[in-house]
């Protein structure tokens, strides 16, 4: 299965972003038939959601690292605050 056929949930952030950039370039060129534009736009929306979710997860992980007097320590994430 190629990356362009893979379920976005199975792709790494880098794979998702790379494919999303290719989709944007295709759509910006404007030489894609309407039906194909709609199909790849939907794929792009799914990839964008995947990237946003992965970035949110990474931010939560980083937010859990707190610098204390003895150096970095981890704390439970304070979701929704």
Short mmCIF file of N, CA and C in Angstrom, two decimals:
data_model
loop_
_atom_site.label_atom_id
_atom_site.label_comp_id
_atom_site.label_asym_id
_atom_site.label_seq_id
_atom_site.Cartn_x
_atom_site.Cartn_y
_atom_site.Cartn_z
N UNK A 1 0.85 -1.18 0.00
CA UNK A 1 0.00 0.00 0.00
C UNK A 1 0.89 1.24 0.00
N UNK A 2 0.65 2.13 -0.91
CA UNK A 2 1.44 3.35 -0.96
C UNK A 2 0.92 4.34 0.08
N UNK A 3 1.73 5.33 0.39
CA UNK A 3 1.33 6.32 1.39
C UNK A 3 0.06 7.05 0.97
N UNK A 4 -0.12 7.26 -0.34
CA UNK A 4 -1.30 7.99 -0.79
C UNK A 4 -2.58 7.16 -0.67
N UNK A 5 -2.44 5.87 -0.46
CA UNK A 5 -3.60 5.01 -0.26
C UNK A 5 -3.77 4.62 1.20
N UNK A 6 -2.79 4.90 2.01
CA UNK A 6 -2.81 4.49 3.41
C UNK A 6 -3.82 5.29 4.21
N UNK A 7 -4.36 4.65 5.21
CA UNK A 7 -5.25 5.32 6.15
C UNK A 7 -4.43 6.40 6.85
N UNK A 8 -4.90 7.66 6.84
CA UNK A 8 -4.13 8.72 7.50
C UNK A 8 -3.77 8.39 8.95
N UNK A 9 -4.60 7.64 9.63
CA UNK A 9 -4.32 7.28 11.03
C UNK A 9 -3.07 6.41 11.16
N UNK A 10 -2.64 5.80 10.07
CA UNK A 10 -1.47 4.92 10.10
C UNK A 10 -0.19 5.63 9.67
N UNK A 11 -0.30 6.87 9.24
CA UNK A 11 0.86 7.60 8.74
C UNK A 11 1.55 8.38 9.85
N UNK A 12 2.85 8.54 9.71
CA UNK A 12 3.60 9.39 10.63
C UNK A 12 3.26 10.85 10.31
N UNK A 13 3.64 11.74 11.20
CA UNK A 13 3.42 13.16 10.97
C UNK A 13 4.11 13.59 9.68
N UNK A 14 5.34 13.16 9.50
CA UNK A 14 6.11 13.57 8.32
C UNK A 14 5.48 13.05 7.03
N UNK A 15 5.00 11.81 7.05
CA UNK A 15 4.34 11.26 5.86
C UNK A 15 3.06 12.02 5.55
N UNK A 16 2.28 12.30 6.58
CA UNK A 16 1.03 13.04 6.40
C UNK A 16 1.30 14.43 5.85
N UNK A 17 2.26 15.13 6.43
CA UNK A 17 2.57 16.49 6.00
C UNK A 17 3.10 16.50 4.56
N UNK A 18 3.95 15.56 4.22
CA UNK A 18 4.51 15.48 2.86
C UNK A 18 3.39 15.27 1.84
N UNK A 19 2.48 14.34 2.13
CA UNK A 19 1.38 14.10 1.21
C UNK A 19 0.45 15.32 1.13
N UNK A 20 0.21 15.95 2.26
CA UNK A 20 -0.64 17.14 2.28
C UNK A 20 -0.03 18.26 1.44
N UNK A 21 1.27 18.44 1.52
CA UNK A 21 1.94 19.46 0.71
C UNK A 21 1.79 19.18 -0.77
N UNK A 22 1.86 17.91 -1.16
CA UNK A 22 1.68 17.53 -2.56
C UNK A 22 0.25 17.83 -3.02
N UNK A 23 -0.71 17.54 -2.17
CA UNK A 23 -2.11 17.80 -2.50
C UNK A 23 -2.34 19.29 -2.69
N UNK A 24 -1.80 20.09 -1.79
CA UNK A 24 -1.96 21.55 -1.90
C UNK A 24 -1.36 22.04 -3.22
N UNK A 25 -0.19 21.54 -3.56
CA UNK A 25 0.46 21.95 -4.81
C UNK A 25 -0.41 21.58 -6.02
N UNK A 26 -0.99 20.38 -6.00
CA UNK A 26 -1.86 19.96 -7.10
C UNK A 26 -3.06 20.89 -7.22
N UNK A 27 -3.70 21.17 -6.10
CA UNK A 27 -4.89 22.01 -6.12
C UNK A 27 -4.56 23.44 -6.53
N UNK A 28 -3.40 23.94 -6.11
CA UNK A 28 -3.00 25.30 -6.47
C UNK A 28 -2.71 25.44 -7.96
N UNK A 29 -2.21 24.36 -8.58
CA UNK A 29 -1.94 24.41 -10.02
C UNK A 29 -3.24 24.58 -10.80
N UNK A 30 -4.32 24.02 -10.28
CA UNK A 30 -5.62 24.17 -10.92
C UNK A 30 -5.82 23.34 -12.16
N UNK A 31 -4.97 22.36 -12.39
CA UNK A 31 -5.10 21.53 -13.59
C UNK A 31 -5.68 20.15 -13.30
N UNK A 32 -6.32 20.02 -12.15
CA UNK A 32 -6.92 18.74 -11.76
C UNK A 32 -8.41 18.79 -12.05
N UNK A 33 -8.96 17.76 -12.71
CA UNK A 33 -10.39 17.74 -12.97
C UNK A 33 -11.20 17.87 -11.67
N UNK A 34 -12.40 18.41 -11.78
CA UNK A 34 -13.23 18.69 -10.62
C UNK A 34 -13.42 17.48 -9.72
N UNK A 35 -13.78 16.34 -10.28
CA UNK A 35 -14.03 15.14 -9.48
C UNK A 35 -12.77 14.73 -8.70
N UNK A 36 -11.62 14.81 -9.37
CA UNK A 36 -10.35 14.49 -8.70
C UNK A 36 -10.03 15.54 -7.64
N UNK A 37 -10.32 16.80 -7.92
CA UNK A 37 -10.07 17.86 -6.94
C UNK A 37 -10.85 17.61 -5.66
N UNK A 38 -12.10 17.21 -5.80
CA UNK A 38 -12.93 16.93 -4.62
C UNK A 38 -12.36 15.75 -3.85
N UNK A 39 -11.96 14.69 -4.59
CA UNK A 39 -11.40 13.50 -3.93
C UNK A 39 -10.12 13.84 -3.16
N UNK A 40 -9.22 14.56 -3.82
CA UNK A 40 -7.96 14.85 -3.13
C UNK A 40 -8.14 15.91 -2.05
N UNK A 41 -9.12 16.78 -2.20
CA UNK A 41 -9.41 17.76 -1.14
C UNK A 41 -9.86 17.02 0.12
N UNK A 42 -10.72 16.01 -0.04
CA UNK A 42 -11.17 15.21 1.11
C UNK A 42 -10.00 14.50 1.77
N UNK A 43 -9.11 13.97 0.94
CA UNK A 43 -7.91 13.30 1.46
C UNK A 43 -7.05 14.31 2.22
N UNK A 44 -6.91 15.50 1.67
CA UNK A 44 -6.14 16.55 2.33
C UNK A 44 -6.73 16.95 3.66
N UNK A 45 -8.06 17.02 3.73
CA UNK A 45 -8.72 17.36 4.99
C UNK A 45 -8.44 16.29 6.05
N UNK A 46 -8.45 15.03 5.65
CA UNK A 46 -8.16 13.95 6.59
C UNK A 46 -6.70 14.01 7.05
N UNK A 47 -5.80 14.31 6.13
CA UNK A 47 -4.38 14.42 6.49
C UNK A 47 -4.14 15.61 7.41
N UNK A 48 -4.82 16.72 7.14
CA UNK A 48 -4.70 17.92 7.99
C UNK A 48 -5.16 17.60 9.41
N UNK A 49 -6.28 16.90 9.53
CA UNK A 49 -6.79 16.51 10.85
C UNK A 49 -5.79 15.60 11.56
N UNK A 50 -5.18 14.69 10.83
CA UNK A 50 -4.18 13.79 11.41
C UNK A 50 -2.99 14.59 11.92
N UNK A 51 -2.49 15.52 11.12
CA UNK A 51 -1.35 16.35 11.54
C UNK A 51 -1.69 17.18 12.77
N UNK A 52 -2.87 17.78 12.77
CA UNK A 52 -3.28 18.59 13.92
C UNK A 52 -3.37 17.73 15.18
N UNK A 53 -3.90 16.52 15.07
CA UNK A 53 -3.99 15.63 16.23
C UNK A 53 -2.62 15.24 16.75
N UNK A 54 -1.71 14.94 15.83
CA UNK A 54 -0.36 14.57 16.25
C UNK A 54 0.36 15.75 16.89
N UNK A 55 0.16 16.95 16.37
CA UNK A 55 0.79 18.13 16.97
C UNK A 55 0.22 18.39 18.37
N UNK A 56 -1.09 18.20 18.53
CA UNK A 56 -1.71 18.38 19.84
C UNK A 56 -1.15 17.38 20.84
N UNK A 57 -1.02 16.12 20.41
CA UNK A 57 -0.45 15.09 21.29
C UNK A 57 0.98 15.43 21.68
N UNK A 58 1.76 15.93 20.72
CA UNK A 58 3.14 16.30 21.00
C UNK A 58 3.19 17.47 21.97
N UNK A 59 2.31 18.45 21.79
CA UNK A 59 2.26 19.60 22.70
C UNK A 59 1.92 19.17 24.11
N UNK A 60 0.98 18.24 24.24
CA UNK A 60 0.62 17.74 25.58
C UNK A 60 1.80 17.04 26.24
N UNK A 61 2.55 16.28 25.45
CA UNK A 61 3.72 15.60 26.00
C UNK A 61 4.77 16.60 26.46
N UNK A 62 5.00 17.64 25.67
CA UNK A 62 5.98 18.67 26.03
C UNK A 62 5.49 19.44 27.26
N UNK A 63 4.19 19.73 27.30
CA UNK A 63 3.64 20.47 28.43
C UNK A 63 3.80 19.72 29.75
N UNK A 64 3.95 18.43 29.69
CA UNK A 64 4.09 17.65 30.92
C UNK A 64 5.48 17.76 31.52
N UNK A 65 6.43 18.23 30.75
CA UNK A 65 7.80 18.38 31.25
C UNK A 65 7.92 19.74 31.92
N UNK A 66 8.25 19.73 33.21
CA UNK A 66 8.33 20.96 33.98
C UNK A 66 9.73 21.05 34.59
N UNK A 67 10.32 22.21 34.52
CA UNK A 67 11.64 22.40 35.10
C UNK A 67 11.49 22.72 36.58
N UNK A 68 12.04 21.88 37.41
CA UNK A 68 12.00 22.08 38.85
C UNK A 68 13.39 22.40 39.37
N UNK A 69 13.54 22.59 40.69
CA UNK A 69 14.84 22.93 41.26
C UNK A 69 15.88 21.83 41.03
N UNK A 70 15.41 20.61 40.86
CA UNK A 70 16.34 19.49 40.64
C UNK A 70 16.43 19.09 39.17
N UNK A 71 15.95 19.96 38.30
CA UNK A 71 15.98 19.66 36.88
C UNK A 71 14.59 19.32 36.38
N UNK A 72 14.52 18.83 35.16
CA UNK A 72 13.21 18.55 34.58
C UNK A 72 12.52 17.39 35.29
N UNK A 73 11.21 17.52 35.41
CA UNK A 73 10.40 16.44 35.94
C UNK A 73 9.10 16.42 35.15
N UNK A 74 8.39 15.38 35.25
CA UNK A 74 7.12 15.31 34.51
C UNK A 74 5.97 15.48 35.48
N UNK A 75 4.93 16.07 34.97
CA UNK A 75 3.69 16.26 35.74
C UNK A 75 2.53 15.81 34.87
N UNK A 76 1.45 15.41 35.50
CA UNK A 76 0.26 15.06 34.71
C UNK A 76 -0.19 16.25 33.89
N UNK A 77 -0.63 15.97 32.69
CA UNK A 77 -1.12 17.02 31.82
C UNK A 77 -2.41 17.60 32.40
N UNK A 78 -2.56 18.90 32.27
CA UNK A 78 -3.76 19.58 32.76
C UNK A 78 -4.63 19.89 31.55
N UNK A 79 -5.33 18.86 31.05
CA UNK A 79 -6.17 19.04 29.87
C UNK A 79 -7.30 20.01 30.14
N UNK A 80 -7.57 20.86 29.17
CA UNK A 80 -8.68 21.79 29.27
C UNK A 80 -8.40 23.03 30.09
N UNK A 81 -7.17 23.21 30.50
CA UNK A 81 -6.84 24.40 31.30
C UNK A 81 -6.03 25.37 30.49
#
